[in-house]
Coordinates of C-alpha atoms and ligand atoms in Angstrom, one line a residue:
M926 CA 42.2 53.2 8.9
D927 CA 42.1 54.6 5.8
I928 CA 39.5 53.3 3.9
I929 CA 35.7 53.3 3.2
G930 CA 33.4 50.4 2.0
I931 CA 31.5 51.5 -0.3
D932 CA 27.7 50.1 -2.0
L933 CA 27.6 52.4 -5.4
G934 CA 24.4 51.5 -5.7
T935 CA 22.0 51.8 -8.5
T936 CA 19.2 54.3 -7.1
N937 CA 21.3 54.9 -4.2
S938 CA 24.7 54.6 -2.6
V939 CA 25.7 54.4 1.4
A940 CA 29.6 54.3 2.8
T941 CA 30.3 53.5 5.5
V942 CA 34.0 53.4 7.6
Y943 CA 35.8 52.0 10.6
T944 CA 36.6 54.0 13.8
E945 CA 37.4 53.0 17.4
N946 CA 33.9 52.6 18.3
G947 CA 33.1 50.4 15.8
L948 CA 31.0 51.0 12.1
K949 CA 29.8 54.8 10.6
H950 CA 27.8 55.7 8.5
I951 CA 28.5 58.9 6.3
S952 CA 25.5 60.6 6.3
F953 CA 24.5 63.4 3.4
D954 CA 21.9 65.9 4.1
G955 CA 20.1 63.9 7.0
D956 CA 20.1 60.5 5.6
F957 CA 23.2 58.1 4.8
L958 CA 21.5 57.4 1.7
L959 CA 22.7 58.5 -1.1
P960 CA 21.0 58.9 -3.9
S961 CA 22.7 58.0 -6.9
V962 CA 22.3 61.4 -8.4
V963 CA 24.0 63.8 -10.6
N964 CA 24.0 67.2 -11.5
V965 CA 26.0 69.0 -14.0
S966 CA 25.3 73.3 -14.9
D967 CA 27.5 75.8 -15.3
E968 CA 27.3 76.4 -11.4
G969 CA 29.0 72.7 -10.8
V970 CA 28.6 68.9 -9.5
I971 CA 25.8 68.3 -7.5
V972 CA 24.7 64.7 -6.3
G973 CA 22.6 62.8 -3.8
I974 CA 19.1 64.6 -3.2
K975 CA 20.0 68.5 -3.8
A976 CA 20.4 66.3 -7.9
K977 CA 17.3 64.1 -7.4
N978 CA 14.6 66.8 -6.8
M979 CA 16.7 69.3 -9.5
A980 CA 16.3 67.1 -11.8
M981 CA 12.7 67.9 -12.4
I982 CA 13.7 70.6 -13.9
A983 CA 17.1 70.4 -15.3
E984 CA 15.9 66.9 -16.5
D985 CA 18.9 67.5 -19.7
N986 CA 21.8 68.3 -17.2
T987 CA 20.7 65.4 -14.5
A988 CA 22.0 61.4 -14.6
I989 CA 19.9 59.2 -12.9
S990 CA 20.6 55.6 -12.0
V991 CA 23.8 55.5 -14.2
K992 CA 24.2 52.3 -13.2
R993 CA 22.3 50.8 -15.0
V994 CA 24.6 51.9 -18.4
I995 CA 28.8 51.8 -16.9
G996 CA 30.9 49.3 -18.5
T997 CA 29.1 50.4 -21.5
D998 CA 30.3 53.1 -24.4
E999 CA 27.4 54.6 -24.0
K1000 CA 28.3 58.7 -22.9
L1001 CA 25.4 60.7 -21.7
T1002 CA 25.0 64.5 -22.5
L1003 CA 25.1 66.0 -19.2
N1004 CA 25.1 70.2 -19.7
G1005 CA 26.0 70.5 -23.0
K1006 CA 29.1 68.1 -22.2
E1007 CA 29.4 64.4 -22.9
F1008 CA 30.5 62.0 -20.5
T1009 CA 31.3 58.1 -19.9
P1010 CA 28.6 56.5 -17.0
E1011 CA 32.5 55.6 -15.1
E1012 CA 33.4 59.5 -15.2
V1013 CA 29.5 60.7 -13.7
S1014 CA 30.1 57.5 -10.8
S1015 CA 33.7 59.0 -9.7
F1016 CA 31.3 62.6 -9.5
I1017 CA 29.1 60.7 -6.2
I1018 CA 32.5 58.6 -5.3
K1019 CA 33.9 61.8 -4.7
K1020 CA 30.7 63.5 -2.5
I1021 CA 30.9 60.5 -0.7
I1022 CA 34.6 61.3 0.2
T1023 CA 34.5 65.1 0.8
T1024 CA 31.3 64.4 2.8
A1025 CA 33.3 61.7 5.2
K1026 CA 36.0 64.0 5.5
Q1027 CA 33.1 66.5 6.6
E1028 CA 32.2 64.3 8.9
M1029 CA 35.2 62.2 10.2
G1030 CA 37.7 64.1 9.9
T1031 CA 40.2 61.6 7.9
E1032 CA 41.4 61.0 3.9
Y1033 CA 40.0 58.7 2.9
K1034 CA 42.5 57.4 0.3
R1035 CA 41.7 53.9 -0.4
C1036 CA 38.4 52.2 -0.7
V1037 CA 36.7 48.6 -1.4
V1038 CA 33.9 48.9 -3.7
T1039 CA 31.3 46.6 -4.4
V1040 CA 29.3 45.6 -7.2
P1041 CA 26.8 43.4 -8.2
A1042 CA 27.7 40.0 -8.5
Y1043 CA 26.8 39.4 -11.9
F1044 CA 28.1 42.2 -13.3
N1045 CA 30.7 41.3 -16.0
E1046 CA 34.3 42.1 -17.1
N1047 CA 33.5 45.6 -18.2
Q1048 CA 31.4 46.7 -16.0
R1049 CA 33.5 45.6 -13.2
E1050 CA 36.6 47.6 -14.8
A1051 CA 34.5 50.8 -15.2
T1052 CA 33.5 50.8 -11.2
S1053 CA 36.9 50.3 -11.0
Q1054 CA 37.8 53.4 -12.9
A1055 CA 35.7 55.7 -11.3
V1056 CA 37.4 55.0 -7.7
K1057 CA 40.4 55.7 -9.5
L1058 CA 38.8 59.1 -11.1
A1059 CA 37.7 60.1 -7.5
G1060 CA 41.0 60.5 -6.6
L1061 CA 41.1 56.9 -4.7
E1062 CA 42.4 53.5 -4.7
V1063 CA 40.9 50.5 -5.0
L1064 CA 41.8 47.7 -1.9
R1065 CA 39.3 45.6 -3.8
V1066 CA 35.8 45.2 -5.1
I1067 CA 33.7 42.4 -3.8
N1068 CA 30.6 41.7 -5.4
E1069 CA 27.4 42.5 -3.2
P1070 CA 25.5 39.7 -1.8
T1071 CA 28.8 38.9 -0.5
A1072 CA 29.3 42.3 1.4
A1073 CA 26.0 41.0 2.4
A1074 CA 27.0 37.6 3.6
I1075 CA 30.0 39.0 5.6
A1076 CA 27.6 40.9 7.2
Y1077 CA 25.4 39.0 8.3
G1078 CA 28.3 36.3 9.4
A1079 CA 31.1 37.9 9.8
D1080 CA 30.6 37.6 13.7
R1081 CA 29.0 34.0 13.8
D1082 CA 31.2 30.7 14.9
D1083 CA 28.2 28.0 14.0
E1084 CA 28.7 25.9 10.4
M1085 CA 25.6 26.8 8.0
M1086 CA 24.9 27.3 4.8
Y1087 CA 22.6 30.2 3.2
G1088 CA 21.1 32.3 0.4
V1089 CA 21.9 35.5 0.1
Y1090 CA 19.1 36.9 -2.1
D1091 CA 19.9 40.6 -2.5
L1092 CA 17.4 43.0 -4.5
G1093 CA 18.1 46.6 -5.1
G1094 CA 17.2 49.0 -7.7
G1095 CA 19.2 47.7 -10.7
T1096 CA 19.8 44.4 -10.2
F1097 CA 19.8 41.3 -8.5
D1098 CA 21.4 38.9 -7.3
I1099 CA 21.3 35.5 -5.5
S1100 CA 24.8 33.4 -4.1
I1101 CA 24.6 30.0 -2.0
I1102 CA 26.9 30.8 0.7
E1103 CA 28.6 28.4 3.3
N1104 CA 30.3 29.7 6.9
S1105 CA 32.4 27.3 8.6
E1106 CA 35.3 28.8 11.3
G1107 CA 35.7 31.9 10.3
L1108 CA 35.3 31.2 6.5
I1109 CA 33.5 32.6 4.7
E1110 CA 32.9 30.2 1.2
V1111 CA 31.3 31.5 -2.0
L1112 CA 29.2 28.2 -3.2
S1113 CA 27.4 29.5 -6.5
T1114 CA 26.1 32.4 -7.7
T1115 CA 23.6 34.3 -10.4
G1116 CA 21.8 37.2 -11.0
D1117 CA 20.1 39.6 -13.4
N1118 CA 21.9 42.4 -13.8
N1119 CA 18.6 44.1 -15.3
L1120 CA 15.8 44.0 -13.0
G1121 CA 15.4 46.0 -9.6
G1122 CA 13.4 48.4 -7.6
D1123 CA 13.3 51.2 -11.2
D1124 CA 11.5 48.7 -13.0
F1125 CA 8.5 47.9 -10.7
D1126 CA 8.5 51.9 -10.5
N1127 CA 8.3 52.1 -14.9
K1128 CA 5.6 49.4 -14.4
L1129 CA 3.7 51.3 -11.5
A1130 CA 3.8 54.7 -13.2
T1131 CA 2.5 53.2 -16.6
L1132 CA -0.5 51.8 -14.3
I1133 CA -0.6 55.2 -12.7
W1134 CA -0.8 56.8 -15.8
E1135 CA -3.5 54.8 -17.2
K1136 CA -5.6 55.3 -14.1
S1137 CA -5.3 59.3 -14.6
E1138 CA -6.7 59.4 -17.9
F1139 CA -4.6 62.5 -18.3
D1140 CA -5.7 63.6 -21.6
I1141 CA -1.7 65.5 -22.3
P1142 CA 1.7 64.0 -23.6
L1143 CA 4.1 61.6 -21.5
T1144 CA 7.3 64.6 -21.7
K1145 CA 10.5 63.5 -19.8
K1146 CA 9.7 65.8 -17.3
L1147 CA 6.3 64.6 -16.5
K1148 CA 7.5 60.8 -16.9
I1149 CA 10.4 61.6 -13.8
K1150 CA 7.9 63.1 -12.0
L1151 CA 5.6 60.4 -12.7
N1152 CA 8.8 58.1 -11.4
Q1153 CA 8.9 59.5 -7.8
V1154 CA 4.8 59.2 -7.4
A1155 CA 5.3 55.5 -7.9
E1156 CA 8.6 54.7 -5.8
K1157 CA 6.5 56.8 -3.2
T1158 CA 3.8 54.4 -3.7
K1159 CA 5.4 51.3 -4.2
I1160 CA 7.1 52.0 -1.4
S1161 CA 3.5 52.7 0.6
L1162 CA 2.2 49.3 -0.4
S1163 CA 5.3 47.7 1.3
S1164 CA 3.1 48.3 4.0
E1165 CA -0.3 49.3 3.2
D1166 CA -2.5 47.7 1.7
S1167 CA -4.0 50.6 -1.0
V1168 CA -2.5 53.7 -1.5
D1169 CA -4.8 57.3 -2.0
I1170 CA -2.7 58.6 -4.7
D1171 CA -3.3 62.7 -4.1
E1172 CA -0.9 65.1 -5.7
K1173 CA -2.6 68.8 -6.6
F1174 CA -1.1 70.4 -10.1
F1175 CA 1.1 67.9 -10.3
A1176 CA 0.4 68.7 -14.4
K1177 CA -1.2 71.1 -16.6
R1178 CA -4.0 71.3 -19.5
E1179 CA -4.4 74.2 -21.4
G1180 CA -2.7 76.5 -18.5
E1181 CA -5.7 74.8 -15.9
P1182 CA -4.3 72.8 -13.7
L1183 CA -4.4 68.6 -13.3
H1184 CA -3.5 67.3 -10.2
L1185 CA -3.4 63.6 -9.5
E1186 CA -6.2 61.7 -7.4
V1187 CA -5.7 57.8 -8.0
K1188 CA -6.0 55.0 -6.5
V1189 CA -3.7 51.6 -6.8
T1190 CA -3.9 48.7 -4.2
K1191 CA -1.3 46.2 -3.5
E1192 CA -2.8 43.5 -5.2
E1193 CA -2.5 45.3 -8.6
F1194 CA 0.4 46.2 -7.3
E1195 CA 1.5 42.5 -6.8
E1196 CA 0.2 41.1 -10.2
L1197 CA 2.6 43.5 -12.0
I1198 CA 5.6 42.3 -10.2
Q1199 CA 4.6 38.9 -10.1
K1200 CA 6.0 37.2 -13.2
D1201 CA 9.7 39.4 -11.9
I1202 CA 9.6 37.8 -8.5
D1203 CA 9.0 34.4 -10.5
K1204 CA 12.1 34.5 -12.4
T1205 CA 13.8 36.0 -8.9
I1206 CA 13.2 33.0 -7.7
D1207 CA 13.9 30.5 -10.5
L1208 CA 17.5 31.8 -10.3
L1209 CA 17.3 31.1 -6.4
L1210 CA 16.5 27.2 -7.4
D1211 CA 19.0 27.3 -10.1
T1212 CA 21.6 28.8 -7.5
V1213 CA 21.1 26.0 -5.2
E1214 CA 21.9 23.0 -8.1
E1215 CA 24.9 24.6 -9.2
A1216 CA 26.1 24.6 -5.0
N1217 CA 26.0 20.7 -6.2
C1218 CA 23.4 21.3 -3.0
D1219 CA 19.7 20.4 -1.8
I1220 CA 17.6 23.7 -1.1
D1221 CA 16.9 21.7 2.2
E1222 CA 20.3 22.0 3.8
L1223 CA 19.9 26.1 3.2
E1224 CA 19.4 27.3 7.5
A1225 CA 18.1 30.2 6.5
I1226 CA 17.6 32.6 3.3
I1227 CA 18.8 36.3 3.6
L1228 CA 16.5 39.1 2.1
T1229 CA 19.0 41.9 2.0
G1230 CA 19.3 45.6 -0.9
G1231 CA 16.4 47.9 -0.6
S1232 CA 13.3 46.4 -2.6
S1233 CA 13.5 42.9 -0.3
R1234 CA 11.6 44.8 1.3
I1235 CA 8.3 43.7 -0.4
P1236 CA 5.9 41.6 1.1
L1237 CA 5.9 39.8 -1.7
I1238 CA 9.4 38.5 -2.2
S1239 CA 8.8 36.7 1.3
N1240 CA 5.5 34.9 0.7
K1241 CA 6.8 33.8 -2.0
I1242 CA 9.7 32.8 -1.3
L1243 CA 7.6 30.4 1.5
E1244 CA 5.3 29.1 -1.5
R1245 CA 7.6 28.2 -3.5
I1246 CA 10.5 26.8 -1.3
G1247 CA 9.1 26.3 1.6
K1248 CA 11.1 28.9 4.3
L1249 CA 10.1 31.7 5.6
P1250 CA 13.2 34.1 4.7
I1251 CA 14.9 36.3 7.2
L1252 CA 14.7 40.1 6.5
I1253 CA 18.2 41.4 7.4
E1254 CA 17.8 44.4 10.1
D1255 CA 18.8 47.0 7.9
P1256 CA 18.7 45.9 3.9
D1257 CA 20.3 49.2 2.5
K1258 CA 23.3 49.1 4.7
S1259 CA 25.0 45.6 4.5
V1260 CA 26.2 45.5 1.5
S1261 CA 28.3 48.6 2.7
I1262 CA 28.5 47.0 6.0
G1263 CA 30.1 43.9 4.8
A1264 CA 32.8 46.6 2.4
I1265 CA 34.1 48.2 5.5
L1266 CA 34.6 45.0 7.3
Q1267 CA 36.5 43.3 4.4
G1268 CA 38.6 46.1 4.3
A1269 CA 39.2 46.5 7.5
M1270 CA 40.5 42.4 7.4
I1271 CA 43.0 42.3 3.9
E1272 CA 44.3 45.6 7.1
G1273 CA 44.3 42.8 9.4
V1274 CA 42.0 44.6 11.8
D1275 CA 40.0 41.4 11.8
T1276 CA 41.1 38.4 11.0
D1277 CA 38.7 35.7 12.3
S1278 CA 37.2 36.3 9.0
I1279 CA 38.4 35.1 5.3
L1280 CA 36.7 35.2 2.1
V1281 CA 36.5 33.2 -0.5
D1282 CA 34.7 34.2 -3.3
I1283 CA 34.2 32.8 -6.8
T1284 CA 33.8 34.0 -9.9
P1285 CA 30.2 34.9 -11.3
Y1286 CA 30.6 33.6 -15.2
S1287 CA 33.0 31.4 -17.3
L1288 CA 36.1 33.1 -19.2
G1289 CA 36.8 31.5 -22.6
T1290 CA 37.8 32.0 -26.2
S1291 CA 36.2 31.6 -29.5
A1292 CA 37.4 28.6 -31.4
L1293 CA 36.6 26.5 -34.2
S1294 CA 33.8 23.9 -34.0
I1295 CA 35.7 20.7 -33.8
D1296 CA 32.9 18.8 -35.5
Y1297 CA 34.0 20.8 -39.2
S1298 CA 31.6 22.9 -39.0
M1299 CA 33.4 25.8 -39.0
D1300 CA 31.4 27.1 -36.5
E1301 CA 32.9 29.3 -33.5
V1302 CA 32.3 27.9 -30.7
L1303 CA 33.3 28.4 -26.8
S1304 CA 36.2 27.2 -25.9
K1305 CA 35.8 27.7 -21.5
I1306 CA 38.8 28.5 -20.1
I1307 CA 37.7 29.3 -16.5
L1308 CA 34.6 27.9 -14.9
K1309 CA 31.5 29.8 -14.2
N1310 CA 32.2 29.3 -9.7
T1311 CA 35.6 28.9 -9.7
P1312 CA 37.0 30.2 -6.8
V1313 CA 39.4 33.4 -7.3
P1314 CA 42.0 34.7 -7.3
T1315 CA 42.7 31.6 -10.1
S1316 CA 44.7 31.3 -13.3
K1317 CA 44.6 28.8 -16.3
T1318 CA 45.9 27.8 -19.2
S1319 CA 45.2 27.0 -23.0
R1320 CA 47.2 26.1 -26.2
Y1321 CA 46.3 27.4 -28.6
H1322 CA 48.3 26.1 -32.6
A1323 CA 48.7 27.7 -35.4
V1324 CA 46.3 27.4 -38.0
V1325 CA 49.6 28.5 -41.1
E1326 CA 52.8 27.8 -40.6
F1327 CA 54.6 30.5 -39.9
Q1328 CA 52.1 32.0 -38.6
E1329 CA 53.1 35.5 -37.2
A1330 CA 50.3 36.2 -34.4
F1331 CA 47.7 35.2 -32.1
K1332 CA 44.7 37.0 -32.0
I1333 CA 42.2 36.2 -28.6
D1334 CA 38.8 36.6 -28.8
I1335 CA 37.8 36.7 -24.9
Y1336 CA 34.6 35.7 -24.2
Q1337 CA 32.4 35.8 -21.3
G1338 CA 28.9 32.9 -20.8
E1339 CA 27.4 29.5 -20.9
D1340 CA 26.2 28.9 -23.8
E1341 CA 29.5 27.0 -25.5
D1342 CA 27.8 25.9 -28.9
N1343 CA 26.8 29.5 -30.0
L1344 CA 29.1 31.9 -29.3
E1345 CA 27.7 35.1 -30.0
Q1346 CA 24.8 34.3 -27.2
N1347 CA 28.0 35.1 -24.4
Y1348 CA 29.1 38.6 -24.1
K1349 CA 32.3 39.5 -25.8
I1350 CA 34.5 41.4 -23.5
G1351 CA 37.8 42.3 -25.7
D1352 CA 39.8 41.0 -27.7
M1353 CA 44.3 41.4 -27.8
L1354 CA 46.4 40.3 -30.4
L1355 CA 49.5 38.4 -29.3
K1356 CA 52.2 38.8 -31.5
V1357 CA 54.4 36.1 -31.6
K1358 CA 58.8 36.6 -32.1
E1359 CA 59.9 33.5 -33.7
P1360 CA 57.0 32.2 -36.1
V1361 CA 58.2 28.3 -36.7
E1362 CA 56.9 26.4 -39.1
D1363 CA 53.9 24.4 -36.6
G1364 CA 53.4 27.4 -34.2
A1365 CA 51.4 27.0 -30.9
I1366 CA 51.0 29.4 -27.6
D1367 CA 49.9 29.2 -24.2
V1368 CA 47.0 31.3 -22.6
T1369 CA 46.9 32.4 -19.5
F1370 CA 43.7 33.3 -18.0
S1371 CA 44.1 34.9 -14.0
L1372 CA 41.5 36.2 -11.9
N1373 CA 42.2 38.5 -9.4
Q1374 CA 40.2 38.9 -6.1
N1375 CA 38.8 42.0 -7.4
G1376 CA 37.1 39.6 -10.3
M1377 CA 39.3 41.1 -13.0
L1378 CA 40.7 39.6 -15.1
S1379 CA 44.7 40.0 -17.2
V1380 CA 45.6 37.7 -20.1
I1381 CA 49.3 36.5 -21.3
G1382 CA 50.9 34.0 -23.9
K1383 CA 53.5 32.1 -23.7
E1384 CA 55.9 31.2 -27.0
I1385 CA 56.1 27.8 -26.9
H1386 CA 58.7 27.4 -29.4
T1387 CA 61.3 29.9 -26.9
D1388 CA 59.3 30.1 -23.9
E1389 CA 58.7 34.3 -24.5
I1390 CA 55.7 35.6 -22.8
I1391 CA 53.6 37.5 -25.1
N1392 CA 51.9 41.0 -23.7
G1393 CA 49.6 42.2 -25.8
K1394 CA 47.1 44.6 -25.1
F1395 CA 43.7 43.2 -24.2
K1396 CA 41.5 46.1 -25.6
T1397 CA 38.1 46.6 -23.9
K1398 CA 35.5 49.3 -23.9
I1399 CA 36.2 51.0 -20.8
S1400 CA 39.8 53.5 -21.4
K1401 CA 41.8 54.2 -18.5
S1402 CA 41.4 56.7 -16.0
T1403 CA 44.4 58.6 -16.8
Q1404 CA 42.9 60.5 -19.7
H1405 CA 40.1 61.5 -18.5
S1406 CA 41.9 64.7 -16.6
K1407 CA 38.4 67.0 -17.4
V1408 CA 36.0 65.0 -14.5
K1409 CA 39.3 65.6 -11.7
E1410 CA 39.6 68.7 -11.9
M1411 CA 35.8 69.3 -11.5
D1412 CA 34.5 70.0 -7.9
I1413 CA 31.3 68.9 -5.9
L1414 CA 29.3 71.7 -4.9
S1415 CA 28.3 71.3 -1.2
D1416 CA 25.2 73.2 -1.3
H1417 CA 23.2 73.9 -4.5
D1418 CA 21.7 77.4 -4.0
Q1419 CA 23.8 79.3 -6.4
T1420 CA 21.8 76.1 -9.2
I1421 CA 18.2 77.5 -7.8
I1422 CA 19.2 81.0 -8.8
A1423 CA 20.7 80.2 -12.1
K1424 CA 18.6 78.5 -12.5
I1425 CA 15.5 80.8 -11.7
D1426 CA 17.2 83.6 -13.6
K1427 CA 17.0 81.7 -16.9
V1428 CA 13.6 81.6 -16.6
L1429 CA 13.4 84.9 -15.5
D1430 CA 14.6 86.0 -18.7
S1431 CA 12.5 83.6 -21.0
D1432 CA 9.0 84.5 -22.6
I1433 CA 7.0 84.0 -19.3
L1434 CA 3.8 86.4 -17.8
D1435 CA 4.5 89.2 -16.4
E1436 CA 2.5 88.0 -13.2
D1437 CA 4.0 84.6 -13.5
K1438 CA 7.6 86.3 -13.8
D1439 CA 6.6 88.2 -10.5
D1440 CA 5.8 85.6 -8.0
L1441 CA 9.5 84.0 -9.6
K1442 CA 11.0 87.1 -8.4
E1443 CA 9.4 87.3 -5.0
L1444 CA 10.4 83.7 -4.3
R1445 CA 13.9 83.8 -5.5
A1446 CA 14.2 87.4 -2.7
K1447 CA 12.9 85.0 -0.1
Y1448 CA 15.4 82.2 -1.2
V1449 CA 18.4 84.5 -1.0
S1450 CA 17.3 86.0 2.1
A1451 CA 16.3 82.2 3.8
K1452 CA 18.2 81.1 7.0
S1453 CA 19.1 77.4 6.1
E1454 CA 16.6 75.3 7.5
E1455 CA 14.3 77.2 5.2
K1456 CA 15.4 76.7 2.1
E1457 CA 14.3 73.6 1.6
S1458 CA 10.8 74.2 1.3
L1459 CA 11.0 77.0 0.1
E1460 CA 13.4 75.0 -2.9
E1461 CA 10.8 72.3 -3.1
E1462 CA 8.0 75.5 -3.8
I1463 CA 10.3 77.0 -7.0
I1464 CA 11.0 73.6 -7.9
D1465 CA 7.6 73.3 -8.4
T1466 CA 6.9 76.8 -10.0
I1467 CA 9.5 76.4 -12.6
F1468 CA 8.2 72.7 -13.4
F1469 CA 5.3 74.7 -14.1
L1470 CA 6.0 77.5 -15.7
E1471 CA 8.5 75.4 -17.7
D1472 CA 5.3 72.5 -19.0
S1473 CA 3.2 75.6 -19.6
I1474 CA 6.4 77.4 -22.6
A1475 CA 6.5 73.7 -23.3
N1476 CA 3.2 73.4 -24.7
G1477 CA 2.9 76.4 -25.9
V1478 CA 0.6 78.4 -23.2
Ligands
LIG1680 P1 19.4 49.4 -2.7 O1 19.6 49.4 -4.1 O2 19.3 48.8 -2.3 O3 19.4 50.8 -2.1 O4 17.7 49.5 -2.9 C1 17.1 50.7 -3.7 C2 15.4 50.2 -4.0 O5 15.3 50.3 -2.5 C3 14.8 51.2 -5.1 O6 14.2 50.7 -6.0 C4 14.2 51.5 -3.9 O7 12.6 52.2 -4.7 C5 13.8 50.1 -2.9 N1 13.1 50.4 -1.7 C6 13.6 50.6 -0.4 N2 12.4 50.7 0.2 C7 12.1 50.2 -0.1 C8 10.4 49.0 0.8 N3 9.9 50.2 1.5 N4 9.5 48.6 -0.5 C9 10.0 48.4 -2.2 N5 11.0 49.1 -2.2 C10 12.1 50.0 -2.0

């Protein structure tokens, strides 16, 4: 089967394939988690743990957490070149498929990719573009908690209703699922596209920085290093009551090294994230209400996503809901497993399960308020939590005689009274072929199984179909030839060496130059197993030298 399941995460990505012997997770530098980090230099593009390490010495050429800006018109400048978020994401997917080909000997051509359930239309479209740019066909886009539900429920015969609580690196999603006789039905879904482990890292980093009492500016470079320490500390605090951070040579002041020696307790960390966790539980309760069910009807709350390992989450759910949630054995893998199982279902390999997913948002158009206040309001066409695929039609009457065109503004959201509280996903102009005195058109909104929207109009007078151009923020894939031609480097020796040479060319002390030259020579002749620790040393050395140059010492 040439299908690959991809969980394109904010912090890490995971890919799973279907083999005769069962499911297999693709391995990247010895780990199934591929850090979603991209580094672009003159030498080429690197993705994963090596790019994450490079972030410390090449922060301007490295993209971290690109998923947070996918579907926006923000551009990322890496090594002097401008990229869209979907282009940067396509590098991550390219890395996945080239590694999968090397490992499995199969050329994967189609993919089931996952997105947070609460991703809007532009974010879904941009994710889809990223897949296509990497040269893959998008077989299906599915929601992450739905994928986790498939992984959990696909082989269960028992009828049950459960919640899937998915807290990852950058997003939170909650879905209520009903399983019966192989039917996995999503009843309601809610979330927050800007809440996840990255936010906890930021909060913890601020605390650690305050406690350090370092009297130096927190540069962008240092902030990256500090966040990496914060993430490590956060993960340790999931199993320990306190952590003694001991990072020697963390920074420099006036040429003297500063060691980061700070103690953080679990209690302090929990205090920082308390409100965020409460918010996720409020959303969980809202989602249960939207599913028209009672919290007692839920047989379980399944926790997935890396951040769900934080013990405060289980404790809070138990405290507020009275249920002890179930942590999926491998919460980092379940979304990717669900993606490939969905691929297998589509291919008919595993026909026992059928998935019915829903739209997490209402979709509609702007309209004038019927109270003649002339305020613009949201007129919903497809309602939140409607199963997909679906199609709904609404009639629009002309406001002037012989009106030649209808401009349709398309919105996503729930606030019917305040249009500006909703998210505008695009607009289209429907030109009428035969304008008449009292013209009208029918506008049909169709959502496909990927949760993606298409809109067409029909002239009432002539029954003629009008296809307007649906303008969104996302440009189309074929225009992005530059990333299609850029290959992903399988190793990054040349990137490291080029970086060393650049630093050697800069204005540093002779003794530092000699040290660096020595490291360079060792690195060039090192065996591959020795390279990892040497790289760490090189990165630390360069980090210090550049920090000194930046601070003029
Ligand atoms: P995901 O997007 O599901 O891969 O989740 C990634 C997030 O989970 C990152 O913010 C990680 O720091 C976080 N994470 C992974 N393991 C743990 C852990 N044991 N405790 C707390 N957070 C974790």
